[in-house]
Coordinates of C-alpha atoms in Angstrom, one line a residue:
Chain A
X1 CA -14.1 -15.7 -19.2
X2 CA -12.3 -13.3 -17.1
X3 CA -9.1 -12.0 -15.7
X4 CA -8.4 -12.0 -12.0
X5 CA -6.7 -9.1 -10.2
X6 CA -4.4 -11.1 -7.9
X7 CA -2.2 -8.2 -6.8
X8 CA -2.7 -4.5 -7.2
X9 CA -0.6 -1.5 -6.3
X10 CA -1.7 2.0 -7.1
X11 CA -5.0 3.1 -8.7
X12 CA -6.7 0.8 -11.1
X13 CA -9.9 1.8 -12.8
X14 CA -11.8 1.0 -16.0
X15 CA -11.8 3.9 -18.4
X16 CA -13.2 4.8 -21.8
X17 CA -13.5 8.2 -23.3
X18 CA -15.7 9.3 -20.3
X19 CA -19.1 10.5 -19.4
X20 CA -19.4 13.6 -21.5
X21 CA -23.1 14.4 -21.3
X22 CA -23.9 14.3 -17.6
X23 CA -21.8 17.2 -16.4
X24 CA -25.0 19.3 -16.1
X25 CA -26.0 16.9 -13.2
X26 CA -22.6 17.4 -11.4
X27 CA -21.0 14.2 -12.8
X28 CA -17.3 14.4 -13.5
X29 CA -16.4 13.3 -17.0
X30 CA -13.8 10.7 -15.9
X31 CA -12.2 9.0 -18.9
X32 CA -8.7 7.7 -19.9
X33 CA -6.1 10.4 -19.0
X34 CA -3.7 9.4 -21.7
X35 CA -5.9 9.1 -24.8
X36 CA -2.9 8.4 -27.0
X37 CA -2.3 5.1 -25.2
X38 CA -6.0 4.3 -24.8
X39 CA -7.0 4.9 -28.4
X40 CA -3.9 3.1 -29.7
X41 CA -4.8 0.0 -27.7
X42 CA -8.2 -0.2 -29.3
X43 CA -6.9 0.5 -32.7
X44 CA -4.2 -2.1 -32.6
X45 CA -6.8 -4.7 -31.5
X46 CA -9.2 -3.5 -34.1
X47 CA -11.7 -2.8 -31.3
X48 CA -14.3 -0.2 -31.5
X49 CA -12.8 3.2 -30.5
X50 CA -14.5 3.5 -27.2
X51 CA -14.0 0.1 -25.6
X52 CA -13.0 0.5 -22.0
X53 CA -9.6 -0.4 -20.9
X54 CA -8.0 -1.1 -17.5
X55 CA -6.1 2.0 -16.6
X56 CA -3.2 1.6 -14.1
X57 CA -2.5 5.1 -12.7
X58 CA 0.6 5.1 -10.5
X59 CA 1.4 1.6 -11.3
X60 CA 3.3 -0.7 -9.0
X61 CA 3.7 -4.5 -8.6
X62 CA 0.7 -6.0 -10.3
X63 CA -0.3 -9.6 -10.9
X64 CA -3.1 -10.7 -13.2
X65 CA -4.3 -14.2 -13.9
X66 CA -6.2 -15.0 -17.0
X67 CA -8.8 -17.7 -16.5
X68 CA -9.4 -18.0 -20.3
X69 CA -7.4 -17.2 -23.4
X70 CA -7.5 -13.7 -24.8
X71 CA -5.8 -11.3 -27.1
X72 CA -4.6 -8.3 -25.1
X73 CA -2.4 -5.3 -25.5
X74 CA -0.5 -3.1 -23.1
X75 CA 0.0 0.5 -24.0
X76 CA 1.3 3.6 -22.2
X77 CA 4.2 3.4 -19.8
X78 CA 6.5 0.4 -20.1
X79 CA 5.6 -1.7 -17.1
X80 CA 8.2 -4.4 -17.7
X81 CA 5.4 -6.8 -18.6
X82 CA 6.1 -10.5 -18.2
X83 CA 3.8 -13.4 -19.1
X84 CA 4.7 -16.5 -17.1
X85 CA 7.9 -14.8 -16.2
X86 CA 8.9 -14.2 -19.8
X87 CA 9.2 -10.6 -21.0
X88 CA 6.6 -9.4 -23.5
X89 CA 6.4 -6.3 -25.6
X90 CA 4.2 -3.3 -25.0
X91 CA 2.3 -1.5 -27.8
X92 CA 1.5 -4.7 -29.7
X93 CA -1.1 -7.5 -29.5
X94 CA -0.3 -10.5 -27.3
X95 CA -1.9 -13.9 -27.3
X96 CA -2.7 -15.1 -23.8
X97 CA -3.6 -18.6 -22.9
X98 CA -5.9 -19.8 -20.1
X99 CA -3.9 -19.8 -16.8
X100 CA -1.3 -17.3 -18.0
X101 CA 0.0 -14.9 -15.3
X102 CA 0.8 -11.4 -16.3
X103 CA 3.1 -9.4 -14.1
X104 CA 3.6 -5.6 -14.2
X105 CA 6.0 -3.3 -12.4
X106 CA 6.4 0.3 -11.7
X107 CA 7.4 2.0 -15.0
X108 CA 10.6 4.0 -15.1
X109 CA 9.5 6.1 -18.0
X110 CA 5.9 7.3 -17.8
X111 CA 3.2 6.6 -15.2
X112 CA 0.1 5.3 -16.8
X113 CA -0.4 1.9 -18.4
X114 CA -3.5 0.5 -20.2
X115 CA -4.5 -3.1 -20.5
X116 CA -7.1 -3.7 -23.3
X117 CA -8.7 -6.9 -24.4
X118 CA -9.9 -7.8 -27.9
X119 CA -13.7 -7.4 -27.7
X120 CA -13.5 -5.5 -24.4
X121 CA -14.7 -6.2 -20.9
X122 CA -18.2 -6.9 -19.9
X123 CA -19.2 -3.7 -18.1
X124 CA -22.4 -1.8 -17.2
X125 CA -22.9 1.4 -19.2
X126 CA -23.9 4.3 -17.0
X127 CA -25.0 7.6 -18.6
X128 CA -23.1 6.7 -21.7
X129 CA -19.9 5.5 -20.3
X130 CA -18.3 2.6 -18.4
X131 CA -15.7 4.8 -16.8
X132 CA -15.3 4.5 -13.1
X133 CA -15.2 7.7 -11.2
X134 CA -13.6 7.3 -7.7
X135 CA -15.8 10.0 -6.1
X136 CA -19.0 8.7 -7.5
X137 CA -18.8 5.0 -6.4
X138 CA -21.7 5.4 -3.9
X139 CA -24.2 6.0 -6.7
X140 CA -23.6 2.4 -7.5
X141 CA -24.2 2.2 -11.2
X142 CA -20.8 1.3 -12.5
X143 CA -18.7 -1.6 -11.2
X144 CA -17.5 -1.1 -7.7
X145 CA -14.0 0.2 -7.4
X146 CA -11.5 -2.6 -8.1
X147 CA -9.6 -4.5 -5.5
X148 CA -7.5 -7.6 -5.2
X149 CA -9.3 -10.8 -5.8
X150 CA -11.8 -9.1 -8.3
X151 CA -12.7 -10.8 -11.6
X152 CA -13.2 -8.7 -14.6
X153 CA -15.2 -10.6 -17.2
X154 CA -14.6 -10.4 -20.9
X155 CA -17.4 -9.3 -23.2
X156 CA -16.6 -12.0 -25.8
X157 CA -16.3 -15.7 -25.3
X158 CA -13.8 -17.1 -27.7
X159 CA -12.1 -20.4 -28.1
X160 CA -8.3 -20.6 -28.3
X161 CA -8.4 -21.8 -31.9
X162 CA -10.4 -18.7 -33.0
X163 CA -8.1 -16.5 -31.1
X164 CA -5.1 -17.9 -32.8
X165 CA -6.6 -17.1 -36.1
X166 CA -7.5 -13.6 -35.0
X167 CA -4.1 -13.0 -33.6
X168 CA -2.4 -14.1 -36.9
X169 CA -4.7 -11.7 -38.8
X170 CA -3.9 -8.8 -36.5
X171 CA -0.2 -9.4 -36.9
X172 CA -0.6 -9.6 -40.7
X173 CA -2.6 -6.5 -41.0
X174 CA 0.3 -4.1 -40.6
X175 CA -1.9 -1.2 -41.6
X176 CA -3.5 -1.0 -38.2
X177 CA -0.3 -1.1 -36.4
X178 CA 0.4 2.6 -36.8
X179 CA 1.8 3.0 -33.4
X180 CA 5.4 3.1 -32.6
X181 CA 7.4 0.6 -30.7
X182 CA 8.5 1.4 -27.2
X183 CA 11.8 2.8 -28.2
X184 CA 9.9 5.6 -29.8
X185 CA 8.3 6.8 -26.6
X186 CA 10.2 10.0 -27.2
X187 CA 8.3 10.6 -30.5
X188 CA 5.0 11.4 -28.7
X189 CA 5.6 11.9 -25.0
X190 CA 9.0 13.4 -25.0
X191 CA 9.1 15.0 -28.4
X192 CA 10.6 18.4 -27.7
X193 CA 13.2 17.3 -25.2
X194 CA 16.8 17.5 -26.4
X195 CA 18.3 16.9 -22.9
X196 CA 18.5 13.9 -20.7
X197 CA 16.5 15.5 -17.9
X198 CA 12.7 14.9 -18.3
X199 CA 11.1 18.1 -19.4
X200 CA 7.8 19.0 -21.0
X201 CA 6.6 22.3 -22.4
X202 CA 2.8 22.4 -22.3
X203 CA 1.0 24.8 -24.6
X204 CA -2.0 26.6 -23.2
X205 CA -4.7 28.9 -24.5
X206 CA -4.5 32.0 -22.2
X207 CA -7.7 33.4 -20.7
X208 CA -8.8 37.0 -20.8
X209 CA -7.4 37.3 -17.3
X210 CA -3.9 36.1 -18.4
X211 CA -3.8 38.7 -21.1
X212 CA -4.8 41.4 -18.6
X213 CA -1.9 40.6 -16.2
X214 CA 1.0 42.9 -16.2
X215 CA 3.6 41.8 -18.7
X216 CA 6.1 41.2 -16.0
X217 CA 3.8 38.6 -14.4
X218 CA 3.0 37.0 -17.7
X219 CA 6.7 36.6 -18.6
X220 CA 7.5 35.4 -15.1
X221 CA 5.0 32.6 -15.5
X222 CA 6.2 31.7 -19.0
X223 CA 9.9 31.6 -18.0
X224 CA 9.4 29.5 -14.9
X225 CA 10.0 25.8 -14.6
X226 CA 7.7 23.8 -12.5
X227 CA 7.7 20.4 -10.9
X228 CA 4.7 18.2 -10.2
X229 CA 3.5 17.8 -6.6
X230 CA 3.5 14.0 -6.0
X231 CA 0.0 14.4 -4.5
X232 CA -1.3 15.2 -8.0
X233 CA -4.0 12.8 -9.1
X234 CA -6.7 12.2 -11.8
X235 CA -8.6 15.3 -10.6
X236 CA -5.8 17.7 -11.1
X237 CA -2.0 18.1 -11.3
X238 CA -0.6 20.6 -8.9
X239 CA 2.5 22.3 -10.1
X240 CA 5.2 23.8 -7.9
X241 CA 7.0 26.8 -9.2
X242 CA 9.8 28.8 -7.6
X243 CA 7.7 32.0 -7.6
X244 CA 4.0 32.2 -6.8
X245 CA 1.6 33.9 -9.2
X246 CA -0.1 36.4 -6.9
X247 CA -3.1 37.8 -8.7
X248 CA -4.4 41.3 -8.2
X249 CA -7.9 40.9 -6.6
X250 CA -9.6 43.7 -8.6
X251 CA -8.2 42.5 -11.9
X252 CA -9.3 38.9 -11.1
X253 CA -12.7 40.1 -10.2
X254 CA -13.0 42.1 -13.4
X255 CA -11.5 39.6 -15.8
X256 CA -12.3 36.2 -14.3
X257 CA -15.0 36.9 -11.8
X258 CA -15.2 35.4 -8.3
X259 CA -18.4 33.4 -8.9
X260 CA -17.8 29.7 -9.5
X261 CA -18.2 28.6 -13.1
X262 CA -18.0 25.4 -15.2
X263 CA -14.4 24.4 -15.9
X264 CA -13.1 22.6 -19.0
X265 CA -10.5 19.8 -19.1
X266 CA -7.0 21.4 -18.9
X267 CA -8.2 24.5 -17.0
X268 CA -5.3 26.2 -15.2
X269 CA -6.5 27.5 -11.9
X270 CA -4.5 29.8 -9.6
X271 CA -5.5 29.2 -5.9
X272 CA -4.5 31.5 -3.1
X273 CA -1.0 30.1 -2.8
X274 CA -0.2 31.1 -6.4
X275 CA 0.8 27.7 -7.6
X276 CA -1.1 26.5 -10.7
X277 CA -3.4 23.5 -10.8
X278 CA -4.1 21.8 -14.1
X279 CA -7.5 20.1 -14.1
X280 CA -7.6 16.6 -15.4
X281 CA -10.3 14.0 -16.2
X282 CA -11.8 13.5 -12.7
X283 CA -12.1 17.3 -12.0
X284 CA -15.3 18.6 -10.5
X285 CA -17.6 20.3 -13.0
X286 CA -17.6 23.7 -11.4
X287 CA -14.6 25.7 -10.0
X288 CA -14.2 28.9 -8.1
X289 CA -10.5 29.7 -8.5
X290 CA -9.2 32.3 -11.0
X291 CA -8.5 30.8 -14.4
X292 CA -5.5 31.8 -16.5
X293 CA -6.0 29.5 -19.4
X294 CA -6.5 25.9 -20.5
X295 CA -3.8 23.4 -21.5
X296 CA -4.3 22.0 -25.0
X297 CA -5.7 18.5 -24.8
X298 CA -2.8 16.8 -26.6
X299 CA -0.4 18.1 -24.0
X300 CA -2.6 16.8 -21.2
X301 CA -2.1 13.3 -22.5
X302 CA 1.6 13.9 -22.3
X303 CA 1.3 15.6 -18.9
X304 CA -0.5 12.6 -17.4
X305 CA 2.6 10.5 -18.0
X306 CA 5.0 12.8 -16.3
X307 CA 6.6 11.9 -13.0
X308 CA 7.1 14.5 -10.3
X309 CA 10.7 15.1 -11.3
X310 CA 9.7 16.2 -14.8
X311 CA 10.3 19.9 -15.4
X312 CA 7.3 21.6 -16.8
X313 CA 7.1 24.9 -18.5
X314 CA 4.2 26.7 -20.2
X315 CA 4.0 28.3 -23.7
X316 CA 1.2 30.3 -25.1
X317 CA -0.8 29.2 -28.1
X318 CA -4.2 29.8 -29.5
X319 CA -7.4 27.9 -30.2
X320 CA -6.9 27.3 -33.9
X321 CA -3.6 25.6 -33.2
X322 CA -5.0 23.5 -30.4
X323 CA -7.9 22.4 -32.6
X324 CA -5.7 21.6 -35.5
X325 CA -3.3 19.5 -33.3
X326 CA -6.2 17.6 -31.8
X327 CA -7.9 17.0 -35.1
X328 CA -4.7 15.6 -36.6
X329 CA -4.3 13.4 -33.5
X330 CA -7.8 12.0 -33.7
X331 CA -7.4 11.4 -37.4
X332 CA -4.8 8.7 -36.7
X333 CA -7.5 6.7 -35.1
X334 CA -10.2 6.9 -37.7
X335 CA -11.0 3.5 -39.2
X336 CA -9.0 3.0 -42.4
X337 CA -10.7 1.6 -45.5
Chain B
X1 CA -10.4 37.0 -34.2
X2 CA -12.1 34.4 -32.1
X3 CA -8.9 32.4 -32.0
X4 CA -7.4 34.8 -29.5
X5 CA -8.7 35.2 -26.0
X6 CA -11.0 37.8 -27.5
X7 CA -14.4 37.9 -25.9
X8 CA -17.4 38.6 -27.9
X9 CA -19.4 41.1 -25.9
X10 CA -23.1 41.4 -26.5
X11 CA -25.2 44.5 -26.0
X12 CA -26.8 42.9 -22.9
X13 CA -23.4 42.6 -21.3
X14 CA -23.2 38.8 -21.9
X15 CA -19.7 37.7 -22.9
X16 CA -18.8 34.8 -25.1
X17 CA -15.3 33.2 -24.8
X18 CA -13.6 30.1 -26.0
X19 CA -11.6 28.6 -23.2
X20 CA -10.4 25.4 -25.0
X21 CA -10.9 23.1 -28.0
X22 CA -14.3 21.9 -26.9
X23 CA -15.8 24.6 -24.7
X24 CA -17.8 27.8 -25.2
X25 CA -18.4 29.9 -22.1
X26 CA -21.1 32.5 -21.8
X27 CA -20.7 34.9 -18.8
X28 CA -23.4 37.3 -17.6
X29 CA -22.7 40.3 -15.3
X30 CA -21.2 39.2 -12.0
X31 CA -24.1 38.8 -9.6
X32 CA -26.2 36.2 -7.9
X33 CA -29.7 37.1 -9.0
X34 CA -32.7 34.9 -9.8
X35 CA -34.0 37.1 -12.6
X36 CA -30.7 37.0 -14.4
X37 CA -30.4 33.3 -13.7
X38 CA -33.8 32.6 -15.2
X39 CA -32.3 33.8 -18.5
X40 CA -29.5 31.4 -18.2
X41 CA -31.8 28.5 -17.4
X42 CA -34.0 29.4 -20.3
X43 CA -31.1 29.4 -22.7
X44 CA -29.9 26.1 -21.3
X45 CA -33.4 24.6 -21.8
X46 CA -33.5 25.9 -25.4
X47 CA -30.2 24.4 -26.3
X48 CA -31.0 21.1 -24.7
X49 CA -34.2 21.0 -26.6
X50 CA -32.4 21.7 -29.8
X51 CA -30.0 18.8 -29.0
X52 CA -33.0 16.4 -28.4
X53 CA -34.8 17.4 -31.6
X54 CA -31.5 17.3 -33.5
X55 CA -31.8 20.9 -34.7
X56 CA -28.1 21.0 -33.8
X57 CA -25.5 18.2 -33.8
X58 CA -22.2 17.9 -32.1
X59 CA -23.1 19.3 -28.7
X60 CA -22.2 17.2 -25.7
X61 CA -23.6 19.1 -22.7
X62 CA -24.7 22.5 -21.4
X63 CA -23.7 23.3 -17.8
X64 CA -24.9 26.4 -15.9
X65 CA -23.6 28.1 -12.8
X66 CA -24.4 31.4 -11.0
X67 CA -23.8 33.7 -13.9
X68 CA -22.4 31.5 -16.6
X69 CA -23.2 28.8 -19.1
X70 CA -20.8 26.4 -20.7
X71 CA -21.5 24.6 -23.9
X72 CA -19.3 21.5 -24.5
X73 CA -19.1 20.5 -28.1
X74 CA -17.3 18.3 -30.6
X75 CA -15.5 20.7 -32.9
X76 CA -14.9 17.9 -35.4
X77 CA -18.7 17.7 -35.9
X78 CA -19.6 21.3 -35.3
X79 CA -17.0 24.0 -36.1
X80 CA -16.5 26.7 -33.5
X81 CA -17.7 29.3 -36.0
X82 CA -20.9 27.4 -36.7
X83 CA -21.5 27.0 -32.9
X84 CA -21.1 30.8 -32.4
X85 CA -23.4 31.5 -35.3
X86 CA -26.0 29.2 -33.8
X87 CA -25.7 30.9 -30.4
X88 CA -25.6 34.6 -31.4
X89 CA -29.3 35.0 -32.3
X90 CA -30.4 33.2 -29.2
X91 CA -28.2 35.4 -27.0
X92 CA -29.5 38.5 -28.7
X93 CA -33.1 37.3 -28.2
X94 CA -32.5 37.0 -24.5
X95 CA -32.1 40.7 -24.0
X96 CA -35.3 41.4 -25.9
X97 CA -37.4 39.3 -23.5
X98 CA -38.9 41.3 -20.6
X99 CA -38.5 38.6 -18.1
X100 CA -38.5 34.9 -17.8
X101 CA -41.3 33.2 -15.9
X102 CA -40.1 31.7 -12.7
X103 CA -42.0 28.6 -11.9
X104 CA -43.3 29.7 -8.5
X105 CA -45.5 26.7 -8.4
X106 CA -42.4 24.5 -8.3
X107 CA -41.2 25.1 -4.8
X108 CA -39.3 22.1 -3.5
X109 CA -39.7 21.7 0.3
X110 CA -36.9 20.0 2.1
X111 CA -37.7 18.8 5.6
X112 CA -34.8 19.5 8.0
X113 CA -34.1 18.4 11.5
X114 CA -32.1 21.0 13.3
X115 CA -31.7 18.9 16.5
X116 CA -28.4 19.3 18.2
X117 CA -27.5 15.7 17.6
X118 CA -27.7 16.3 13.8
X119 CA -26.8 20.0 13.6
X120 CA -23.1 19.5 14.2
X121 CA -22.0 23.1 13.7
X122 CA -25.2 24.9 14.8
X123 CA -23.9 26.1 18.2
X124 CA -20.6 27.3 16.8
X125 CA -22.3 29.1 13.9
X126 CA -24.8 30.8 16.3
X127 CA -22.0 31.9 18.6
X128 CA -19.9 33.3 15.7
X129 CA -22.9 35.2 14.4
X130 CA -24.0 36.4 17.8
X131 CA -27.4 34.8 17.4
X132 CA -29.3 32.1 19.3
X133 CA -29.6 28.7 17.7
X134 CA -33.4 29.4 17.2
X135 CA -32.6 32.6 15.4
X136 CA -30.3 30.8 13.1
X137 CA -32.9 28.1 12.4
X138 CA -35.7 30.6 11.7
X139 CA -33.5 32.7 9.5
X140 CA -32.5 29.6 7.5
X141 CA -36.1 28.6 7.1
X142 CA -37.3 32.1 6.1
X143 CA -35.5 32.1 2.8
X144 CA -37.0 31.1 -0.5
X145 CA -33.8 29.9 -2.2
X146 CA -33.0 29.8 -5.8
X147 CA -31.1 26.8 -7.3
X148 CA -28.1 28.2 -9.2
X149 CA -25.8 25.3 -10.0
X150 CA -25.3 21.6 -9.8
X151 CA -21.7 20.7 -9.1
X152 CA -19.1 19.5 -6.6
X153 CA -20.7 16.0 -6.6
X154 CA -23.7 14.7 -8.5
X155 CA -26.9 16.2 -7.2
X156 CA -25.2 18.8 -5.1
X157 CA -27.1 22.0 -5.7
X158 CA -25.8 25.5 -4.8
X159 CA -28.8 27.5 -3.3
X160 CA -28.9 31.2 -2.7
X161 CA -29.1 33.6 -1.2
X162 CA -28.8 33.3 2.6
X163 CA -30.0 36.2 4.8
X164 CA -26.9 38.2 5.3
X165 CA -27.0 37.7 9.1
X166 CA -26.1 34.0 8.4
X167 CA -23.0 34.7 6.3
X168 CA -19.8 32.9 7.5
X169 CA -16.7 31.9 5.6
X170 CA -16.2 28.2 5.0
X171 CA -14.7 26.1 7.9
X172 CA -11.0 26.5 8.2
X173 CA -10.5 22.8 8.0
X174 CA -13.0 20.8 5.9
X175 CA -14.3 17.6 7.3
X176 CA -13.1 14.4 5.5
X177 CA -16.6 13.0 5.7
X178 CA -19.9 14.7 5.8
X179 CA -23.0 12.4 5.8
X180 CA -25.6 12.3 3.0
X181 CA -28.5 14.6 3.9
X182 CA -26.3 17.1 5.7
X183 CA -27.8 20.6 5.4
X184 CA -25.1 23.2 5.4
X185 CA -24.3 26.9 4.9
X186 CA -21.2 28.9 3.8
X187 CA -20.8 32.5 2.6
X188 CA -24.0 33.4 0.8
X189 CA -25.1 29.9 0.0
X190 CA -26.9 26.9 1.5
X191 CA -27.0 23.3 0.2
X192 CA -27.7 19.7 1.0
X193 CA -24.9 17.1 0.6
X194 CA -26.5 14.4 -1.5
X195 CA -23.9 11.7 -0.7
X196 CA -21.1 11.1 1.9
X197 CA -18.2 13.3 0.8
X198 CA -15.6 15.7 2.2
X199 CA -17.2 19.0 3.1
X200 CA -16.1 22.4 4.2
X201 CA -19.5 24.0 4.9
X202 CA -21.1 24.4 8.3
X203 CA -23.7 21.7 9.1
X204 CA -26.8 23.1 10.7
X205 CA -29.1 20.2 10.2
X206 CA -29.9 17.0 8.3
X207 CA -32.7 15.9 6.0
X208 CA -33.9 12.3 5.8
X209 CA -35.0 12.5 2.2
X210 CA -33.0 11.3 -0.8
X211 CA -31.4 14.1 -2.9
X212 CA -31.6 12.1 -6.1
X213 CA -33.2 9.1 -7.8
X214 CA -31.1 6.6 -9.6
X215 CA -32.2 4.0 -12.1
X216 CA -30.2 1.9 -14.5
X217 CA -30.3 4.7 -17.1
X218 CA -31.0 7.9 -15.4
X219 CA -30.1 10.2 -12.6
X220 CA -32.6 12.7 -11.4
X221 CA -31.6 15.3 -8.8
X222 CA -34.2 16.3 -6.2
X223 CA -33.2 19.9 -6.7
X224 CA -32.8 20.8 -10.4
X225 CA -31.2 24.1 -11.4
X226 CA -33.6 27.0 -11.7
X227 CA -36.2 25.8 -9.1
X228 CA -36.9 27.3 -5.7
X229 CA -36.3 25.6 -2.4
X230 CA -37.6 26.1 1.1
X231 CA -36.5 24.3 4.3
X232 CA -39.1 23.1 6.8
X233 CA -38.2 22.2 10.3
X234 CA -39.1 18.7 11.6
X235 CA -38.7 17.1 15.0
X236 CA -36.1 14.4 15.7
X237 CA -39.0 11.9 16.0
X238 CA -40.3 12.9 12.6
X239 CA -36.8 12.7 11.2
X240 CA -36.2 9.2 12.5
X241 CA -39.6 8.0 11.3
X242 CA -39.1 9.4 7.8
X243 CA -35.7 8.0 7.7
X244 CA -36.9 4.5 8.5
X245 CA -39.8 4.7 6.1
X246 CA -37.6 5.7 3.3
X247 CA -35.0 3.0 3.9
X248 CA -37.7 0.4 4.1
X249 CA -39.0 1.7 0.8
X250 CA -35.5 1.4 -0.7
X251 CA -34.8 -2.2 0.5
X252 CA -38.1 -3.2 -1.0
X253 CA -36.9 -2.2 -4.4
X254 CA -34.6 -4.2 -6.6
X255 CA -31.4 -2.4 -7.8

């Protein structure tokens, strides 16, 4: 009971919500970078919330063969999915038969796609999570990093007849299908954008250092548009602005300190070249660069889907707003009675 | 008030800030100091014990560094206000303690071979510091180092403080691969790389011992935060013999 990764392009890993309680040992949290897509997948399959999915980050031509029948779903960026050369929809459950071949391609809109299975994959749990962390493979307690020819086994063994019934039930139960069809990609990922050029404004909670910067520097930062360095990855997104943010050393020392400290998801670091780095799920636990704030988590899910041509700008917000947004977001995924 | 980037400043000089939805950062005065750090470790231990005994719910993790402590929490389970109310008395109590016992019985000894075949950067380091290789080696061994932070990669522990005559900035170009067991220095710190990884510090020796133990459900670093570390020179023969003993031991165990 498995799927076979016949052809892979780009980075493919298994991800759940991540390893949240081992940071004190130096473990990166890992975890799905687009939680909107990840959680939607599990919700639509009526899976438990934290069932690991296959995450395709920087997706290219991909071919997957199913050795057994399964109910699957593809969420995130539209990868032009075809099953046996017939186009299928994203963001809704699909019934797959034994021997079916799924083909994916590089998305035009968005960058990260998730493939979830009803019941999940059969995976080792390591320090509370099945997420694969690229930098920690040698510790050898999660599955080895995926390559062509690998089989990923399903946790559940189900006959086609049972699956047909389950599939019918999923489709009938419209209540669970809260998530929008693909044409509404704009509603979550592109929600502020009124133009045809990809653009995302990301809200951040400024740090004490940011508030201490001369107003001219603050305004400069807020008025700039950035692009994303194509070398950006799951550890961090490097942004390229037209003007570097050169920080006064004394001010930085006073307000941010020079000693390395633990860094949250979304931390905006300013290294020596003055170009911001936004830390993502595979970030190291401790960082030494000056910190000017932290991007709100909801906007990180959006940011993870941005191509390098997307124009990024920053807007200030505060903790209350960030928590309210995130709370409302997570509420969509609570089990409904 | 706490919604802004306001910092709560305690009498002791400890600052509390809220960097994002799920983090609460405590920052002590900016210095690398074992006495101050023992306060940080003490608080980390108290919070971890409260998590274990379920005195407090909704906390994911507590991470320490040189002069800071970050609490990661689930604000849906534990509101920010309640978290801060939980922390305030503990922070205030810290400044009332005279000192925190340092476990001087717990000195971790790391055998290091400084032989030129393993000490890739030793000659260059010695030249740049205008010392002989032997002087670098004895200065490195002299120190009783304090373990300040686990980070960079699992089990990598930042140790301080190097004697000032050994201070050098990091390598201009980091190596793409540094072996597990490499003993290195940079700026005021020393550390042992627990696994193969990229590395920008100067390698002055190698240890044959494992820097962590792994089982199906646990990961135990050899050097936990808060302890003290000493390096002891061993010969190349001893290094090779220890290395083969330890790998025989490993292959005898199941996964």
